[in-house]
Amino acid sequence: MSAELHSSRSMLIRLDITFFSTQISILSLPLSFPYLSPPSPLNPSIPLYFFRGGYEEALMSQVDGDPISFFQAMSRAQMLQFPHKRSSMVSLDSIRKDPRWRDPNLSEVITMLSHPMDPVKSNAAAYLQHLCYENDRIKQDVRQLKGVPVLVGLLDHPKAEVHRKACGALRNISYGKDHHNKVAIKNCDGIPALVRLLRKSSNMEVTELVTGTLWNLSSHEPLKMMVINHGLQTLTDEVIIPHSGWRRDLTEHSRPQETEWTTVFKNTSGCLRNVSSDGAEARQRLRECEGLVDALLHALQSAVANKETDNKSVENCVCILRNLSYHVHKEVPGAERFQEPVANQVPRSGSGGKKKNEADCFGGKKPKGWRNGPGDKKYGTLDLPKRTQPTKGLEMLYQPEVVRLYLSLLTRSQNHNTLEAAAGALQNLAAGHWAWSSYIRATVRKEKGLPVLVELLRSDGDKVVRAVAIALRNLAIDRRNKDLIGSYAMRDLVSNLPSGQQRPAKNLEGDTVVAILNTIHEIISDSPENARGLIQGHGIQKLVAINKTSQSVRETKAASHVLQTVWAYKDLRNSLYKGGWNKSHFKSTTCGIPKKTKSGKAAYDDITLPLMEKNQGEHETVASA
């Protein structure tokens, strides 16, 4: 339904009900008449035209929500401004062509943010949101004209329309690679103001804007701890826990609810994903945040149960848990109580041959020596510490039960980032020499997770292959895992290696090639049988080619390290000679000699390298009119 005024030549004004619902009021120098064009993703701007004159009566009528009075006042104002046209109505086109009308400049719009009338403030903020959409120059100008402090101040405004529009403008201003805008928001206490608004507002759109702005701010390294200090518990209590469906106090008559995969949950989990990569202090703060780990694990369990494993929120949750699992064997309180000088490694007995009546987790036969060997009973029971209370909080990060959750994600998800993070979580949990790493390694085998990981070595995702390779390397610390991985994963590992300067079809990055080489080294160390499998899998050709021709020092060093380990097995030299290889092929190049650390161990890549990207995701929106 619309009200229309016509002239003999053209339509003067068309104002329908949607115009009033947006509360786009007359902006002025001191007052003016706006023309609203519908925003679009390509050109999301609101042209505002200013007239040097008075429309005070019309403005007050519009603000008071009286359309009839507004039309009457507008008509009177137009006749006053255009006395020569009183006998006929003035068309909008003629008004826009009048030299006395013009676009407001940015400084004037920022000035209107401090206008005494609330509708003027909200519309100026909405106009800034449109102007800043995908326009880095405008964002910079807003900052230089001191518009950011005024917008931050409006976040505490009691009127919902004002603080909503101000937050929308800040969300667009904070988006992008120019971190000066993020710092400007921080410098005027924008992060505490955003958190306060999140606590007090129940409006879903406001909550989306607040969490989206915090997600943008969290992508800048120096702001991560500030987001944690001011907003971690609020984000957890106001968004993560309620949207995850997890409940702190479950009675016998209550039950956990399904996860709500909302935009707010996505924004918040993205923000926490960013800050979780900041370092040891950040990781510890998130681990100790009451309810956070519990809620994230519940959300992932809900995703697996409902086959919703590919959305962005799931990806964010897995990445957070992957980051919090990094160095967990060193950083959690009381970790020293579980340290072991040697992880649960079962000495080999026999040659690693297979008995016909013993099956392994790949569906084949168990390697000789497993049955009745040391720790075989421990393998069956895992000999977990006795629990007097249900596990909760950070302890849930490294319980063997999480293995099944990560394996389910690795089996069901098609999202490469989720696959990388799930494999990275297993990689981190299987690292180090403490009791829980030992339990994790055994549980992966018991839950038939080794075949799942080996299958993912064939993925076309570079980061997936890298994460899986390092996970297998850490899992191979377990003697029985090492035998199985050597038997079933060697061919896939070798197939991912380049042939010297020629890269394989997947064209894996150098870091991934180095990870694969280090995994192969771990598998063949103290295992002549696995080294023999490397020879039979045509791995020597590729290793020699990398050692001789690779342009990467790290690749050359890692390949040389593997070759020297193979040559050290004297029983294998006859096989090498028959294959046409001699001692010269196994000599390290000048750059390929692995350096020694103070401990005397080769200084190749740390076995617990973190798999955590620094920043993921920012969001910018155009104001809806």
XYZ file of C-alpha atoms in Angstrom:
625
model
C 0.000 0.000 0.000
C 1.508 3.409 -0.882
C 0.683 7.071 -0.850
C 1.377 8.889 -4.114
C 1.370 12.480 -5.233
C 1.187 13.142 -8.994
C 1.900 16.117 -11.195
C 0.901 16.519 -14.821
C 4.387 15.692 -16.044
C 5.800 13.132 -13.620
C 5.443 11.505 -10.273
C 6.610 13.714 -7.456
C 7.139 11.286 -4.641
C 6.404 7.607 -3.996
C 6.651 6.633 -0.398
C 5.318 3.211 0.507
C 5.071 1.444 3.798
C 8.546 -0.096 3.518
C 10.024 3.406 3.465
C 8.602 4.093 6.893
C 9.477 0.655 8.288
C 13.167 1.347 7.698
C 12.957 4.565 9.660
C 15.029 6.415 7.075
C 14.402 9.934 8.302
C 15.211 13.298 6.851
C 18.864 14.138 7.411
C 19.752 17.749 7.411
C 22.198 20.540 7.191
C 20.395 21.193 9.473
C 17.599 19.160 7.836
C 17.132 17.494 4.487
C 14.997 15.204 2.375
C 16.389 11.730 1.653
C 16.041 9.624 -1.436
C 16.547 5.912 -0.792
C 17.713 3.585 -3.525
C 17.564 -0.148 -2.841
C 20.987 -1.515 -1.858
C 22.665 -4.164 -3.934
C 25.749 -6.295 -3.289
C 27.525 -4.479 -6.135
C 26.599 -0.925 -5.196
C 25.148 -0.919 -1.696
C 24.848 2.806 -1.136
C 22.079 5.072 0.007
C 22.165 8.333 -1.985
C 21.151 11.126 0.340
C 20.433 14.574 -1.055
C 20.616 17.710 1.031
C 18.636 20.883 0.393
C 19.683 24.202 1.843
C 16.449 25.101 3.570
C 13.994 24.027 6.223
C 11.839 20.917 6.460
C 11.572 20.919 10.236
C 7.816 20.413 10.294
C 8.040 17.553 7.783
C 10.821 15.903 9.749
C 8.910 15.992 13.005
C 5.823 14.540 11.332
C 7.854 11.669 9.882
C 9.616 11.009 13.156
C 6.313 10.985 14.980
C 5.080 8.313 12.574
C 2.261 10.381 11.060
C 2.379 9.867 7.257
C -0.551 12.199 6.533
C 0.982 15.084 8.432
C 4.291 14.270 6.766
C 2.797 14.598 3.266
C 1.056 17.832 4.174
C 4.193 19.304 5.695
C 6.292 18.195 2.737
C 3.880 19.858 0.340
C 4.001 23.111 2.290
C 7.789 22.961 2.510
C 8.135 22.363 -1.229
C 5.910 25.346 -2.063
C 7.925 27.508 0.321
C 11.197 26.470 -1.290
C 9.840 26.692 -4.867
C 7.385 29.674 -4.872
C 7.426 29.864 -8.658
C 6.006 26.339 -8.798
C 3.216 26.674 -6.261
C 0.596 26.189 -8.946
C 1.957 22.748 -9.768
C 3.689 20.018 -7.823
C 7.447 19.738 -8.018
C 8.833 16.514 -9.441
C 11.557 14.562 -7.667
C 13.722 14.751 -10.785
C 13.546 18.521 -10.784
C 14.490 18.597 -7.104
C 17.486 16.349 -7.693
C 18.649 18.549 -10.587
C 18.365 21.694 -8.547
C 21.870 23.049 -7.777
C 20.848 23.607 -4.194
C 20.658 19.807 -3.673
C 23.827 17.779 -3.239
C 25.257 14.588 -1.752
C 26.372 14.873 1.871
C 30.086 14.546 2.325
C 31.533 11.996 4.727
C 32.397 14.561 7.353
C 28.770 15.728 7.452
C 27.489 12.176 7.831
C 29.881 11.549 10.719
C 28.728 14.796 12.319
C 25.138 13.521 12.154
C 26.134 10.573 14.358
C 26.086 13.122 17.206
C 22.774 14.697 16.179
C 20.365 15.167 19.124
C 17.635 13.222 17.302
C 17.951 9.444 17.443
C 16.556 8.713 13.947
C 19.224 10.958 12.447
C 21.927 9.050 14.342
C 20.648 5.641 13.253
C 20.272 6.659 9.611
C 23.727 8.219 9.500
C 25.174 4.974 10.914
C 23.221 2.931 8.362
C 24.526 5.166 5.585
C 28.095 4.629 6.814
C 27.538 0.883 6.828
C 26.569 1.055 3.165
C 29.433 3.346 2.242
C 32.022 1.120 3.943
C 30.872 -2.054 2.207
C 33.889 -3.306 0.212
C 35.361 0.197 0.160
C 38.676 0.347 1.998
C 39.193 4.017 1.164
C 35.947 5.044 2.854
C 36.841 2.946 5.904
C 40.153 4.723 6.151
C 38.469 8.116 5.790
C 35.940 7.280 8.519
C 38.816 6.413 10.832
C 40.758 9.569 10.018
C 37.649 11.714 10.522
C 37.269 10.254 14.040
C 34.070 8.438 13.202
C 35.038 5.197 14.967
C 34.868 6.555 18.569
C 31.430 8.037 17.891
C 30.140 4.723 16.508
C 31.582 2.833 19.482
C 29.867 5.286 21.806
C 26.531 4.565 20.128
C 26.836 0.877 21.073
C 25.678 1.842 24.570
C 22.748 3.873 23.237
C 19.440 2.771 24.822
C 17.547 2.778 21.506
C 17.840 -0.569 19.708
C 17.718 1.012 16.277
C 20.671 3.266 17.063
C 23.022 0.664 18.537
C 22.029 -1.855 15.848
C 22.957 0.494 13.012
C 26.156 1.583 14.772
C 27.211 -2.036 15.228
C 26.501 -2.740 11.557
C 28.780 0.101 10.551
C 31.547 -1.149 12.863
C 31.225 -4.628 11.441
C 31.937 -3.379 7.925
C 34.660 -0.996 9.087
C 36.455 -3.817 10.940
C 36.467 -6.108 7.912
C 39.537 -6.404 5.721
C 43.309 -6.640 5.726
C 43.831 -3.092 6.958
C 44.211 -3.691 10.670
C 44.344 0.016 11.516
C 40.549 0.057 11.692
C 40.554 -2.866 14.126
C 43.117 -1.104 16.290
C 41.048 2.091 16.183
C 38.034 0.185 17.531
C 40.196 -1.330 20.267
C 41.718 2.022 21.215
C 38.322 3.509 22.062
C 37.301 0.462 24.158
C 35.222 -1.027 21.370
C 35.725 -4.632 22.489
C 34.259 -4.136 26.001
C 31.426 -2.108 24.459
C 30.609 -4.921 22.023
C 30.616 -7.465 24.843
C 28.296 -5.269 26.920
C 25.911 -5.012 23.986
C 25.991 -8.789 23.551
C 25.041 -9.280 27.190
C 22.150 -6.833 27.188
C 20.584 -7.428 23.777
C 18.176 -10.225 22.996
C 17.725 -9.129 19.374
C 19.084 -11.788 17.024
C 20.213 -9.283 14.393
C 22.161 -7.292 16.973
C 23.739 -10.482 18.292
C 24.795 -11.457 14.768
C 26.350 -8.039 14.198
C 28.202 -8.056 17.532
C 29.637 -11.552 17.082
C 30.502 -10.819 13.459
C 32.417 -7.699 14.515
C 34.271 -9.616 17.222
C 35.137 -12.285 14.653
C 36.661 -9.577 12.459
C 38.619 -8.092 15.362
C 39.920 -11.503 16.450
C 41.777 -11.894 13.163
C 44.344 -9.298 14.254
C 47.054 -10.889 16.377
C 47.476 -8.140 19.024
C 43.729 -8.097 19.764
C 43.255 -11.792 20.476
C 44.063 -11.715 24.182
C 41.887 -8.627 24.597
C 38.955 -10.514 23.092
C 39.689 -13.370 25.491
C 40.023 -11.089 28.519
C 36.811 -9.175 27.879
C 34.606 -11.619 26.027
C 35.538 -15.286 26.434
C 33.157 -16.220 29.212
C 30.362 -14.048 27.812
C 30.681 -15.569 24.344
C 30.638 -19.017 25.930
C 27.680 -18.365 28.214
C 25.579 -16.277 25.829
C 26.194 -18.151 22.571
C 28.279 -21.331 22.593
C 26.542 -23.176 25.428
C 22.895 -22.296 24.632
C 23.276 -22.832 20.880
C 25.258 -26.066 21.288
C 22.415 -27.745 23.153
C 24.675 -28.793 26.029
C 23.358 -28.159 29.524
C 25.418 -27.717 32.660
C 22.972 -29.317 35.063
C 21.223 -32.301 33.554
C 18.655 -34.058 35.696
C 17.315 -37.529 35.113
C 14.284 -36.005 33.405
C 16.210 -33.578 31.177
C 18.308 -34.342 28.164
C 20.762 -32.469 25.959
C 19.220 -30.652 23.030
C 20.174 -30.543 19.378
C 22.711 -27.967 18.283
C 21.384 -24.830 16.598
C 23.668 -24.090 13.660
C 22.879 -20.375 13.628
C 24.840 -17.482 12.178
C 25.539 -16.318 15.727
C 27.056 -19.705 16.604
C 29.140 -19.623 13.421
C 30.419 -16.105 14.156
C 31.268 -16.899 17.761
C 32.965 -20.205 17.026
C 34.940 -18.449 14.283
C 36.056 -15.810 16.765
C 37.144 -18.421 19.313
C 38.876 -20.370 16.560
C 41.017 -17.326 15.847
C 41.908 -16.550 19.450
C 42.661 -20.205 20.252
C 45.735 -19.981 18.007
C 47.333 -17.133 19.930
C 49.674 -19.164 22.131
C 49.984 -21.133 25.341
C 48.251 -18.551 27.535
C 45.295 -18.282 25.156
C 44.986 -22.060 24.927
C 45.013 -22.392 28.696
C 42.369 -19.693 29.138
C 40.056 -21.449 26.681
C 40.676 -24.859 28.237
C 39.755 -23.512 31.661
C 36.685 -21.590 30.463
C 33.802 -23.287 32.215
C 31.566 -25.212 29.835
C 33.421 -24.392 26.617
C 35.067 -27.748 25.893
C 31.939 -29.628 26.985
C 29.697 -27.565 24.697
C 32.016 -27.857 21.682
C 32.253 -31.635 22.016
C 28.481 -31.880 22.394
C 28.000 -29.808 19.238
C 30.279 -32.148 17.272
C 28.504 -35.213 18.607
C 25.211 -33.678 17.500
C 26.676 -32.971 14.053
C 27.839 -36.566 13.647
C 24.522 -37.960 14.864
C 22.532 -35.775 12.457
C 24.974 -36.048 9.530
C 25.689 -32.302 9.545
C 29.468 -32.527 9.438
C 30.246 -30.136 6.580
C 29.037 -26.747 7.791
C 31.309 -23.877 8.831
C 30.398 -24.082 12.500
C 31.501 -27.719 12.696
C 34.763 -26.744 11.033
C 35.260 -23.971 13.597
C 34.523 -26.274 16.543
C 36.966 -28.951 15.395
C 39.665 -26.328 14.788
C 39.207 -24.923 18.294
C 39.540 -28.393 19.836
C 42.529 -29.166 17.618
C 44.258 -26.005 18.827
C 43.410 -26.693 22.471
C 44.846 -30.209 22.088
C 48.220 -28.837 21.033
C 50.886 -29.391 23.735
C 48.182 -30.631 26.068
C 50.707 -33.162 27.410
C 52.884 -30.258 28.586
C 50.452 -27.499 29.478
C 47.547 -28.992 31.432
C 47.862 -28.724 35.217
C 49.344 -31.867 36.735
C 50.588 -33.208 33.401
C 53.883 -34.189 34.998
C 52.066 -36.887 37.001
C 51.362 -38.766 33.776
C 54.751 -38.434 32.106
C 56.453 -41.619 30.982
C 60.115 -41.979 30.051
C 59.055 -44.221 27.183
C 55.518 -44.294 25.815
C 53.587 -47.521 25.601
C 55.952 -49.216 23.186
C 55.845 -52.985 22.949
C 59.190 -54.615 22.113
C 59.246 -56.543 18.920
C 59.493 -60.279 19.103
C 60.268 -62.293 16.048
C 60.693 -60.876 12.569
C 57.350 -59.200 12.283
C 55.880 -62.072 10.327
C 52.160 -62.890 10.554
C 50.353 -65.863 11.935
C 47.503 -67.145 9.877
C 44.931 -67.071 12.656
C 45.426 -63.554 14.007
C 43.602 -60.585 12.434
C 44.651 -56.961 12.784
C 42.663 -53.731 12.548
C 43.140 -53.587 8.765
C 41.333 -56.885 8.347
C 44.610 -58.738 7.800
C 46.644 -60.750 10.258
C 48.332 -59.626 13.445
C 52.092 -59.255 13.330
C 53.940 -61.974 15.157
C 54.565 -61.242 18.804
C 51.305 -59.454 19.553
C 49.627 -62.385 21.184
C 50.588 -62.774 24.839
C 53.261 -60.120 24.324
C 54.081 -57.459 26.915
C 51.218 -55.054 27.254
C 48.774 -57.229 25.300
C 46.433 -57.241 28.254
C 46.918 -53.499 28.524
C 45.951 -53.156 24.870
C 42.670 -54.897 25.533
C 41.724 -52.901 28.601
C 43.810 -49.729 28.069
C 44.240 -49.802 31.858
C 42.691 -46.343 32.236
C 42.853 -44.559 35.600
C 39.828 -45.152 37.782
C 37.275 -42.359 37.681
C 35.367 -41.294 40.768
C 33.403 -38.584 38.910
C 32.342 -38.014 35.288
C 34.987 -36.315 33.183
C 34.307 -32.685 32.349
C 36.021 -29.582 31.127
C 39.584 -29.663 29.845
C 40.047 -33.316 30.877
C 37.642 -34.237 28.085
C 40.170 -32.987 25.539
C 42.484 -35.972 25.958
C 40.184 -38.782 27.042
C 40.303 -41.841 24.746
C 36.571 -41.399 24.128
C 37.248 -38.403 21.871
C 39.037 -40.680 19.407
C 35.762 -42.142 18.170
C 34.357 -38.630 17.607
C 37.333 -37.524 15.513
C 37.320 -40.762 13.524
C 33.612 -40.279 12.796
C 34.355 -36.817 11.414
C 37.222 -38.195 9.319
C 34.876 -40.815 7.910
C 31.836 -38.650 7.217
C 32.971 -35.099 6.455
C 33.757 -33.833 2.974
C 35.106 -30.509 4.253
C 38.894 -30.490 3.833
C 39.358 -28.022 6.693
C 37.359 -30.239 9.021
C 39.314 -33.310 7.917
C 42.599 -31.508 8.476
C 41.551 -30.348 11.941
C 40.258 -33.767 13.050
C 43.477 -35.432 11.900
C 45.430 -32.631 13.569
C 43.615 -33.232 16.852
C 44.633 -36.894 16.762
C 48.154 -35.812 15.820
C 48.373 -33.505 18.853
C 46.849 -36.023 21.260
C 49.179 -38.803 20.111
C 52.279 -36.649 20.599
C 54.614 -36.762 23.539
C 55.433 -39.343 26.154
C 52.743 -39.333 28.774
C 50.132 -41.880 29.752
C 47.230 -40.291 27.888
C 49.168 -40.195 24.588
C 49.780 -43.879 25.028
C 46.069 -44.506 25.590
C 45.162 -42.390 22.557
C 47.544 -44.295 20.287
C 46.175 -47.632 21.431
C 42.567 -46.430 21.144
C 43.039 -45.303 17.546
C 44.171 -48.807 16.724
C 41.396 -50.433 18.750
C 38.748 -48.262 17.044
C 40.144 -49.258 13.633
C 41.248 -45.715 12.950
C 44.513 -46.539 11.184
C 42.767 -47.636 7.955
C 40.713 -44.415 8.046
C 43.864 -42.320 8.193
C 45.659 -44.320 5.522
C 42.696 -43.862 3.186
C 42.967 -40.091 3.631
C 46.557 -40.152 2.373
C 44.898 -40.427 -1.033
C 43.018 -37.157 -0.542
C 43.566 -34.351 -3.048
C 43.699 -31.845 -0.185
C 47.275 -30.874 0.547
C 46.669 -29.936 4.184
C 44.669 -33.106 4.761
C 47.532 -35.278 3.549
C 49.978 -33.317 5.695
C 47.898 -33.613 8.863
C 47.289 -37.313 8.313
C 50.971 -37.993 7.650
C 52.053 -36.299 10.889
C 49.272 -38.070 12.809
C 50.548 -41.421 11.525
C 54.050 -40.416 12.520
C 52.966 -39.759 16.114
C 50.835 -42.903 16.209
C 53.855 -44.904 15.069
C 55.530 -44.228 18.407
C 53.429 -47.200 19.485
C 55.307 -50.316 18.382
C 52.259 -52.187 17.170
C 50.979 -49.173 15.296
C 54.379 -48.844 13.653
C 54.204 -52.409 12.333
C 50.711 -51.891 10.948
C 51.443 -48.512 9.403
C 54.597 -49.881 7.820
C 52.645 -52.766 6.307
C 49.641 -50.849 5.038
C 50.570 -47.158 4.639
C 54.026 -47.265 3.075
C 52.837 -47.508 -0.516
C 50.496 -44.534 -0.123
C 53.174 -42.472 1.590
C 55.663 -43.180 -1.201
C 53.093 -42.432 -3.900
C 52.756 -38.874 -2.542
C 56.472 -38.171 -2.919
C 57.769 -36.228 -5.907
C 60.291 -37.768 -8.271
C 63.002 -35.214 -7.771
C 62.038 -32.002 -9.532
C 58.898 -33.618 -10.942
C 55.956 -33.252 -8.597
C 53.246 -35.904 -8.424
C 49.795 -35.291 -9.838
C 48.612 -33.722 -6.569
C 51.537 -31.275 -6.555
C 51.843 -31.263 -2.773
C 53.515 -28.352 -1.038
C 57.025 -28.622 0.345
C 55.836 -28.752 3.953
C 53.654 -31.736 3.129
C 56.490 -33.557 1.355
C 58.737 -32.988 4.377
C 56.007 -34.283 6.702
C 55.690 -37.460 4.616
C 59.459 -37.987 4.608
C 59.617 -37.566 8.379
C 56.773 -40.044 8.790
C 58.571 -42.581 6.631
C 61.675 -42.077 8.759
C 59.720 -42.710 11.953
C 58.203 -45.872 10.486
C 61.522 -47.394 9.362
C 63.458 -46.420 12.502
C 64.214 -49.543 14.512
C 62.253 -51.571 11.966
C 64.223 -53.349 9.228
C 60.985 -54.942 8.075
C 59.424 -51.554 7.352
C 62.617 -50.424 5.646
C 62.368 -53.490 3.439
C 58.811 -52.457 2.597
C 60.108 -49.053 1.564
C 62.565 -50.684 -0.828
C 59.931 -52.991 -2.258
C 57.551 -50.045 -2.683
C 60.046 -48.336 -5.033
C 60.710 -45.625 -2.493
C 64.485 -45.545 -2.918
C 64.203 -44.155 -6.462
C 62.180 -41.169 -5.262
C 64.339 -40.577 -2.198
C 67.538 -40.559 -4.248
C 65.954 -38.210 -6.791
C 64.845 -35.788 -4.059
C 68.265 -35.979 -2.425
C 70.069 -35.170 -5.683
C 67.784 -32.697 -7.422
C 65.314 -31.068 -5.035
C 65.570 -27.297 -4.741
C 64.266 -27.439 -1.185
C 66.869 -27.721 1.562
C 64.285 -29.176 3.940
C 63.178 -31.835 1.461
C 66.788 -32.767 0.715
C 67.638 -32.992 4.400
C 64.614 -35.168 5.216
C 65.200 -37.498 2.232
C 68.865 -37.831 3.133
C 67.937 -38.729 6.680
C 65.703 -41.566 5.472
C 68.346 -42.872 3.053
C 71.018 -42.998 5.748
C 68.682 -44.907 8.039
C 67.990 -47.476 5.291
C 71.693 -47.897 4.506
C 72.418 -48.489 8.199
C 70.556 -51.836 8.002
C 73.351 -54.087 6.792
C 70.989 -56.998 6.201
C 69.245 -54.948 3.504
C 72.313 -54.052 1.483
C 72.157 -57.138 -0.716
C 68.651 -56.113 -1.758
C 69.910 -52.596 -2.439
C 72.833 -53.835 -4.521
C 70.497 -56.029 -6.564
C 68.362 -52.973 -7.216
C 71.365 -51.149 -8.668
C 72.054 -48.961 -5.654
C 75.413 -48.450 -3.968
C 76.827 -46.470 -1.075
C 77.164 -43.269 -3.102
C 73.397 -43.071 -3.556
C 72.927 -42.933 0.207
C 75.431 -40.218 0.958
C 73.913 -37.005 2.180
C 74.437 -33.838 0.210
C 76.137 -30.897 1.894
C 72.828 -29.267 2.755
C 71.212 -32.554 3.571
C 73.243 -33.420 6.656
C 70.879 -33.293 9.591
C 72.140 -31.018 12.318
C 72.484 -32.321 15.828
C 70.849 -30.738 18.807
C 72.384 -30.556 22.259
C 70.694 -33.833 23.072
C 72.407 -35.461 20.115
C 69.164 -36.116 18.241
C 68.657 -35.069 14.664
C 67.009 -31.659 14.402
C 64.299 -32.454 11.920
C 60.760 -31.170 12.312
C 59.307 -31.346 15.786
C 56.980 -34.286 16.176
C 54.374 -32.048 17.802
C 54.239 -29.293 15.232
C 50.929 -27.470 15.703
C 48.315 -27.606 13.030
C 46.600 -24.341 13.691
C 45.939 -21.615 11.185
C 46.330 -18.141 12.550
C 43.095 -16.583 11.360
C 39.977 -17.833 9.694
C 37.157 -15.723 8.463
C 35.883 -12.214 8.656
C 32.454 -10.932 7.775
C 31.196 -7.768 6.169
C 27.586 -6.991 5.408
C 25.655 -4.306 3.641
C 22.993 -2.592 5.718
C 19.517 -3.803 4.874
C 17.115 -0.988 4.100
